[in-house]
XYZ file of C-alpha atoms in Angstrom:
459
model
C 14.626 105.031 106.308
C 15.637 108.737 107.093
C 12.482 110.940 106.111
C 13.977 114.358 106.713
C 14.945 116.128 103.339
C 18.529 117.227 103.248
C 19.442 120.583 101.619
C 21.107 119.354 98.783
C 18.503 116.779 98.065
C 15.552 119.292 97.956
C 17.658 121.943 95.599
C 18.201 118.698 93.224
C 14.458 117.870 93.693
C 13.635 121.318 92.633
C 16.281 122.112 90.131
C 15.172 118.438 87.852
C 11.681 119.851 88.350
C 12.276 123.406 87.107
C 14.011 121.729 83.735
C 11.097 119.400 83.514
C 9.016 121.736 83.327
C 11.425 124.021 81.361
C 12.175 121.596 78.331
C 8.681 120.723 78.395
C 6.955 124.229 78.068
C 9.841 125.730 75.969
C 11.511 122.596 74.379
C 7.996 120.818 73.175
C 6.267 124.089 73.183
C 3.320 121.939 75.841
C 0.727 123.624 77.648
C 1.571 123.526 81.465
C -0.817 121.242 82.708
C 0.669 117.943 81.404
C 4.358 119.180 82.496
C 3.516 119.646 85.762
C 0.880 116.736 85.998
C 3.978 114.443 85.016
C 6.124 116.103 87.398
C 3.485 115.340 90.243
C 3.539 111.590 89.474
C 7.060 111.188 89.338
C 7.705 113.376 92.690
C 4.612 111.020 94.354
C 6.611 108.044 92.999
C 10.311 109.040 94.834
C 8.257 110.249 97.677
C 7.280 106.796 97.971
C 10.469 105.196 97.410
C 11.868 107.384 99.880
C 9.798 106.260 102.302
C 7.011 108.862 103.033
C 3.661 107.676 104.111
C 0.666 107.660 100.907
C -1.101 109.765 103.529
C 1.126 112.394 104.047
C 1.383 112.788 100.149
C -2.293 112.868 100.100
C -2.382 115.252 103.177
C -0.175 118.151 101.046
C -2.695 117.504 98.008
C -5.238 118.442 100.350
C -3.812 121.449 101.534
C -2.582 122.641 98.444
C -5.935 122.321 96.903
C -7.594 123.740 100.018
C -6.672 126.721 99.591
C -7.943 127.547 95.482
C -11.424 126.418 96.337
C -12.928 130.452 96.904
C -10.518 131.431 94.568
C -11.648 128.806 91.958
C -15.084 130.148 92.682
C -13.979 133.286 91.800
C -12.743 132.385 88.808
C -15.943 130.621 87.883
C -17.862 134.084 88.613
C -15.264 136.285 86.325
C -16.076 133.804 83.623
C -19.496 134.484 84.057
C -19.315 137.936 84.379
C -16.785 138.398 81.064
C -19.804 136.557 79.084
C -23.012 139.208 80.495
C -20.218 142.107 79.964
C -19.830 141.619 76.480
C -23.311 141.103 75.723
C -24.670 143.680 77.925
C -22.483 146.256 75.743
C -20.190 147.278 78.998
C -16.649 145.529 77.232
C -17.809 147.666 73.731
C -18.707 150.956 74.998
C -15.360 150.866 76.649
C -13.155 149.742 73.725
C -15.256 152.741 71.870
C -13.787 154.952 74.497
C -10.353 153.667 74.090
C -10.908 154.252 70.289
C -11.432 157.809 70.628
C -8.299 158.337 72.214
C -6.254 157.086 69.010
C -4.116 160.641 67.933
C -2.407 159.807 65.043
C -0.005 163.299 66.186
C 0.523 161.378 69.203
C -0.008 157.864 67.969
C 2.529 155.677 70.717
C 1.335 157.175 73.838
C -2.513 157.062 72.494
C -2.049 153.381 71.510
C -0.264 152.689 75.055
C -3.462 154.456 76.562
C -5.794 152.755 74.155
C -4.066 148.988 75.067
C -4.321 149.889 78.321
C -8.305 150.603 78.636
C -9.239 147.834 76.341
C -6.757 145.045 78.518
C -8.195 146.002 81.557
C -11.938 145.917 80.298
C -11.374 142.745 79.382
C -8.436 141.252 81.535
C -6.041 139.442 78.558
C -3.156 140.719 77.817
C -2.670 138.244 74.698
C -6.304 139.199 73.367
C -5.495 142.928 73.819
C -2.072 142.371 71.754
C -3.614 139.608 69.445
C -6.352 142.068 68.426
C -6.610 145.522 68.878
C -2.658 145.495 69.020
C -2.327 143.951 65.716
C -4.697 146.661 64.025
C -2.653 149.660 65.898
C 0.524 147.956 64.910
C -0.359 148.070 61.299
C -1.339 152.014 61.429
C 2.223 152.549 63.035
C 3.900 151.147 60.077
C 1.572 153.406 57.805
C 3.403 156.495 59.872
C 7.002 154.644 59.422
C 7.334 154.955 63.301
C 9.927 152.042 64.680
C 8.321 148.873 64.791
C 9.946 147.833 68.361
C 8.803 151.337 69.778
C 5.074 150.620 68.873
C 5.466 147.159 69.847
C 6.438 148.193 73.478
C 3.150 150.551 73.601
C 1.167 148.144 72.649
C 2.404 145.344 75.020
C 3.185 147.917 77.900
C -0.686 148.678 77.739
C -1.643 145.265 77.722
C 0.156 143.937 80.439
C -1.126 147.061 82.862
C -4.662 146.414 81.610
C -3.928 142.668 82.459
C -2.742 143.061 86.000
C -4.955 145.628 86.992
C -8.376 144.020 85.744
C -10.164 142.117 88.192
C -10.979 139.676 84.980
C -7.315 138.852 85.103
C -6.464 135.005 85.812
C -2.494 136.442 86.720
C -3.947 139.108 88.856
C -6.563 136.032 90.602
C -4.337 133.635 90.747
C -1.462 136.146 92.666
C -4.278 136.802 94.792
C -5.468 133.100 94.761
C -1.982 131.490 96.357
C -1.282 134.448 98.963
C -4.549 134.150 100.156
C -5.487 137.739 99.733
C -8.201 139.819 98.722
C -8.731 140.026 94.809
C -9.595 143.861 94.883
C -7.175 144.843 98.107
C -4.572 143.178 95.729
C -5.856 145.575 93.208
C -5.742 148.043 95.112
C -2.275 147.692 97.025
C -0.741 147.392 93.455
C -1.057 150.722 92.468
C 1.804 151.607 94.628
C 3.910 150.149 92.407
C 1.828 149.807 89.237
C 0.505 154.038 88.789
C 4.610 154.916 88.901
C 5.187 152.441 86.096
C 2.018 153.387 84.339
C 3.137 157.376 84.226
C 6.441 156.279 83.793
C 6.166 154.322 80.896
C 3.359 157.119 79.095
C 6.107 160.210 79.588
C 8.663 157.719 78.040
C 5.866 156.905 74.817
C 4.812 160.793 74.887
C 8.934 161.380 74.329
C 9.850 158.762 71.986
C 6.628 158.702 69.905
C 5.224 161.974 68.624
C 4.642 162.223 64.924
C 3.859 164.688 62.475
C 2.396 162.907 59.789
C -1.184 161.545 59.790
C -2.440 158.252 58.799
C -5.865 156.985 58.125
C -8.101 155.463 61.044
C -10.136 153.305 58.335
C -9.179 150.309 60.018
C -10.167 151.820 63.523
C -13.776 153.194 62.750
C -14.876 150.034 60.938
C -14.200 148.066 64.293
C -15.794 150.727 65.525
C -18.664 150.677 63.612
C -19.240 146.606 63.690
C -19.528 147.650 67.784
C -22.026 150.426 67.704
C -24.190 147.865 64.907
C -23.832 144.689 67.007
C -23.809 145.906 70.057
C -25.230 148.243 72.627
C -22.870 150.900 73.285
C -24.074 153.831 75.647
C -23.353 155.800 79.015
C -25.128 153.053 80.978
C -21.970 150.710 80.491
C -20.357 152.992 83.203
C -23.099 151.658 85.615
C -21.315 148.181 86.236
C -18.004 149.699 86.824
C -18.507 152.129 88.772
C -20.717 149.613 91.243
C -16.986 147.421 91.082
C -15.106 150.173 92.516
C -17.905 151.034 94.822
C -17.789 147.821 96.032
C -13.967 147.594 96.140
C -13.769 151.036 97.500
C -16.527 149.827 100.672
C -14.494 146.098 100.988
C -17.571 144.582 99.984
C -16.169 140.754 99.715
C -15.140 139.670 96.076
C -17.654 136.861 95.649
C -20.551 139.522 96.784
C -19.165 142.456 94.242
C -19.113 139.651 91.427
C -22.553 138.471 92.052
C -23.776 141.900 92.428
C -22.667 142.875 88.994
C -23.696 139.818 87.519
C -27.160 140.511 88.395
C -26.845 144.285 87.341
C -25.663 143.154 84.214
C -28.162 140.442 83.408
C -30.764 143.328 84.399
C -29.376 145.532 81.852
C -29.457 142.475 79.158
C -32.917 142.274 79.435
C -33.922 146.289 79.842
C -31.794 146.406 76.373
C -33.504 143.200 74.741
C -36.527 142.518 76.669
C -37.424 139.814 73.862
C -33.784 137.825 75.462
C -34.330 134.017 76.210
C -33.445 132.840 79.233
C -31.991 129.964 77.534
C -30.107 132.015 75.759
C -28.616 133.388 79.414
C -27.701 129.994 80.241
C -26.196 129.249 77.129
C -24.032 132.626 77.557
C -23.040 132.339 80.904
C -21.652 128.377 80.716
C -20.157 128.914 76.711
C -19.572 132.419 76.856
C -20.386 135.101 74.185
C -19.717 134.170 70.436
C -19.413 137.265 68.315
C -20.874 136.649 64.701
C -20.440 140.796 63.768
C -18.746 139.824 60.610
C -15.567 141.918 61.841
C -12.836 139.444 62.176
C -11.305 141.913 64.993
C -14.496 142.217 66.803
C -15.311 138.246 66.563
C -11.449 137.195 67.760
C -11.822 139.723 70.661
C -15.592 139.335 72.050
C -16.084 135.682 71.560
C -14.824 134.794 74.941
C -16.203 134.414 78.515
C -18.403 132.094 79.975
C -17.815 129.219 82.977
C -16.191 127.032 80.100
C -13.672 129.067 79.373
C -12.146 128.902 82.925
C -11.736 125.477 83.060
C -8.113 125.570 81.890
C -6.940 127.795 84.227
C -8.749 126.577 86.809
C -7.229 123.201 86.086
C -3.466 124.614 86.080
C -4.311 125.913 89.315
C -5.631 122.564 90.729
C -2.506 120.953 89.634
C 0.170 123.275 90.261
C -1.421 123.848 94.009
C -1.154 120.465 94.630
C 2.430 120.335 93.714
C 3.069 123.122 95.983
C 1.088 121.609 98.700
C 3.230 118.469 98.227
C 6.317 120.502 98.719
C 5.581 122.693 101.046
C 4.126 120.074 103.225
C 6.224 117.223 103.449
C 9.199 120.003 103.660
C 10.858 120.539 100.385
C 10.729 123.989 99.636
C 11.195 124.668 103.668
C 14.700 122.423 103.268
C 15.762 124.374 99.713
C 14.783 128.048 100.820
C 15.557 128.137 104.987
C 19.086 128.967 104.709
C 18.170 131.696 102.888
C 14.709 133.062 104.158
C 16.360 132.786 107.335
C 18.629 135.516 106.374
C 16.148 137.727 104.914
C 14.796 139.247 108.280
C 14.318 143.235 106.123
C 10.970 143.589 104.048
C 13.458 145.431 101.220
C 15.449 142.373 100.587
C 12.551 139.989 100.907
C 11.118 141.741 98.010
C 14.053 141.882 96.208
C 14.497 138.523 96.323
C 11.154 137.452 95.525
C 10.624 139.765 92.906
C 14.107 138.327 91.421
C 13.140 134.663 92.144
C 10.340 135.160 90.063
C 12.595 136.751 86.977
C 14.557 133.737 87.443
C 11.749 131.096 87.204
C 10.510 133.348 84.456
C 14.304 133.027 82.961
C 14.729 128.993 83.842
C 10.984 127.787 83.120
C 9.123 130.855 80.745
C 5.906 129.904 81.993
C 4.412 133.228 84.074
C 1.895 131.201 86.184
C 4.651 128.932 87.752
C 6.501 132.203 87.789
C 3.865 133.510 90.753
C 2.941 129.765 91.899
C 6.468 129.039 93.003
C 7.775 131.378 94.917
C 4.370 132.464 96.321
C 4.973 128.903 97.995
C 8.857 129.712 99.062
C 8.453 132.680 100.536
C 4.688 132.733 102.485
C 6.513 132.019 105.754
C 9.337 134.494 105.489
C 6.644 137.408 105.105
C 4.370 136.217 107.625
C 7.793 135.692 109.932
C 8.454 139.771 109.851
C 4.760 140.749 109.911
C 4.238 141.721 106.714
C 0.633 141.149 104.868
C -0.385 138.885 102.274
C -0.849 141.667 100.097
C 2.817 143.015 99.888
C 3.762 138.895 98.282
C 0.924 139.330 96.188
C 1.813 142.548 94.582
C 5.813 141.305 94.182
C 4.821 138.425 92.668
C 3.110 140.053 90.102
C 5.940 142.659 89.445
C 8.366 139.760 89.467
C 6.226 137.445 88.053
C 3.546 137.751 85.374
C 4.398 141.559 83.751
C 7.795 139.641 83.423
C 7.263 136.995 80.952
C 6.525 139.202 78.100
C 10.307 140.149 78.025
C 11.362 136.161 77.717
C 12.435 135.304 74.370
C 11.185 131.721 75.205
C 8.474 132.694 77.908
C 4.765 131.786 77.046
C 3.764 135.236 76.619
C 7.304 136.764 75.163
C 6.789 134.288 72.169
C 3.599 134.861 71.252
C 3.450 138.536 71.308
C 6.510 138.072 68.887
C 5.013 136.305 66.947
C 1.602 138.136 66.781
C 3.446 141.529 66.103
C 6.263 139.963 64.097
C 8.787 141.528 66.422
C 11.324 139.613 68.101
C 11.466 140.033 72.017
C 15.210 141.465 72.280
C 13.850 144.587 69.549
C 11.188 145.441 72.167
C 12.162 144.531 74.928
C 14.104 148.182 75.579
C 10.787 149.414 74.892
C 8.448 147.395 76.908
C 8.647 150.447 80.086
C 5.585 149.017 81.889
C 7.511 145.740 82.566
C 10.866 147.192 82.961
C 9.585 149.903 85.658
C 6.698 147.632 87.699
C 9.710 145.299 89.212
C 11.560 148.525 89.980
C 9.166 150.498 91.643
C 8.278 147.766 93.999
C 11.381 146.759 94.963
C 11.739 150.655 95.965
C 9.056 150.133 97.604
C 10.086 147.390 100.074
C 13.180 149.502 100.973
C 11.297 152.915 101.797
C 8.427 151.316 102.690
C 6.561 153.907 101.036
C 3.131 151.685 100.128
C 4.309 148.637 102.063
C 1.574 146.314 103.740
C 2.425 145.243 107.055
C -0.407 143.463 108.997
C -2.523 144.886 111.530
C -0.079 143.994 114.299
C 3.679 144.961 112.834
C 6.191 142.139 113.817
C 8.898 144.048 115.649
């Protein structure tokens, strides 16, 4: 039986998988995992009709998988370091500081600013809508400012505070399947990501100056429950400022996350000396559980822990797998060769990688698969023209993640709408940070202004 994968046979392969996984997510509103666990099974069970050895199958598993084990540990670590964050008073003192910057003259750009600084302390872009959003949202409608234009602050912030915050599992996992440094990938995204970010704050500053005032009630009580519950100082600056340090020096990822895990448990114990070390174990497998009586506070500090990981780290098992299945036994190689093969200029490799992922975004609405997929398609094409991990890494995430906010029937895109009660079409116009991260990269790639190319360029 012929084993070689024709071109018209992997696009069909791929095209039933994508609406699989499409009517499953969207359609029966499933979490990912099952979708694509199903879609494994039923790919291993042509694979074997078509003739393809049970080791070979197994062989792609392998290598699929191989390559998530450091970045699973990773993951593990964040987990960790989310729970001794929160109770160490770092996550607080800096949603404190975001608090302060609320201007109810200036009310959009300060609650763009304020989504911002609370996503990236603590690296969830639904949270950071679901929760502090929610509150600002409210106080918008108190100054009768457009519901869509407040909307758009408030997700624009989140999703920079997402893909910038090494707690991120978008920002991990882009980092995860290129096989790049978490904090280079930080790092190398700012080329595209500080653009957007000004960008999108001169467009709130514009559009969303007001001269009434409104009351900030609902602001200093969460503000309050912090200072009561928590401790809130300075000394939360020392753990972040030892992250960049390390980033800054190159200092490995699992060696910066261990050495702020261990700062932060210090600073548990200098705060509570009277702290069980049960209680540490408790916190860092089940996270922190926030009993301040605040129902804002609780929803947005009970998080963290090992636990919590689990389900991502499961998604990424399975959806690695699937891409080591297709990658290896020559799928995606079959489906995407005639046209890698014609993308030989970094600008329209990006391009189309940052529009592959809009379209998986479009076809599937789930933003993981969004990064998964064509992280998958287009590793060799990069690697072909000597360009480095890190300049897939940071398209995928312009493409990718900050993209599924603007799906009507994306993961993200729905719930936001429904947390804000705003459909995605109203704020979609309004959303800059996702509208201007895809743009500025794909400027990138054809200036080359900010483009990675490995340490040897590919002539």
């Amino acid at each position: 039986m012929n084993k070689q994968i024709s071109f018209k046979e992997a696009v069909t392969i791929l095209i039933l998988m994508l609406v699989m996984l499409g009517w499953s997510v969207i359609g029966f509103g499933l979490s990912p995992q099952i979708p694509v666990l199903t879609v494994i099974a039923l790919l291993i069970f042509w694979l074997q009709i078509r003739g393809f050895e049970w080791e070979e199958v197994m062989k792609g598993i392998s290598q699929g998988i191989s390559t998530a084990i450091v970045p699973i540990f990773i993951f593990l670590l964040i987990g960790t370091l989310i729970a001794v964050w929160i109770q160490a008073g770092i996550i607080p003192s800096l949603m404190v500081l975001g608090f302060h910057m609320i201007s109810s003259h200036f009310f959009v750009p300060s609650v763009f600013l304020v989504c911002s600084l609370v996503g990236l302390a603590i690296g969830s872009g639904f949270t950071t809508v679901s929760t502090v959003g929610i509150a600002l949202f409210g106080m918008g409608s108190t100054l009768g400012i457009n519901p869509a234009l407040t909307a758009g602050a408030i997700i624009s912030g989140a999703v920079f505070g997402d893909k910038m915050s090494p707690l991120s599992d978008s920002t991990n996992l882009a980092s995860a399947v290129t096989e790049a440094d978490l904090f280079e990938h930080i790092k190398n995204m700012m080329w595209s990501t500080i653009p957007a970010f000004i960008g999108s704050l001169l467009f709130f500053f514009f559009l969303g100056q007001s001269n009434k005032a409104t009351s900030l009630a609902g602001i200093a009580a969460v503000e309050s429950s912090l200072h009561q519950n928590f401790s809130v100082s300075f000394w939360a600056a020392l753990p972040i400022i030892l992250m960049f340090a390390c980033a800054w020096k190159k200092v490995p990822a699992i060696q910066t996350l261990f050495a702020n895990i261990f700062l932060s448990v210090a600073m548990i114990f200098v705060q509570n000396p009277g702290f069980k070390m049960q209680k540490l174990a408790t916190l860092i497998e089940s996270g922190y559980v926030s009993n301040s009586g605040n129902k804002t506070v609780d929803a947005l500090l009970t998080r963290g822990g090992i636990s919590s990981m689990m389900g991502t780290v499961s998604l990424i098992i399975m959806t690695l797998a699937l891409g080591g299945i297709l990658m290896h036994l020559g799928i995606i190689d079959s489906a995407m060769k005639p046209l890698v093969e014609r993308l030989k200029k970094p600008g329209w490799l990006i391009l189309t990688t940052i529009m592959a992922g809009i379209g998986i975004n479009l076809f599937v609405g789930e933003q993981y698969l969004s990064v998964i997929l064509p992280a998958n398609a287009f590793k060799p094409a990069y690697k072909r023209i000597g360009l480095d991990p890190l300049a897939l890494s940071r398209a995928l995430e312009d493409g990718g993640s900050v993209i599924n906010y603007l799906i009507p029937w994306g993961v993200a895109g729905s719930f936001v709408a429904s947390a804000l009660g705003v459909p995605v079409l109203d704020f979609l116009p309004f959303t800059m940070f996702s509208l201007l991260s895809p743009v500025f990269s794909i400027l990138s790639g054809f200036t080359g202004i900010g483009l990675k190319w490995k340490q040897e360029k590919v002539a």
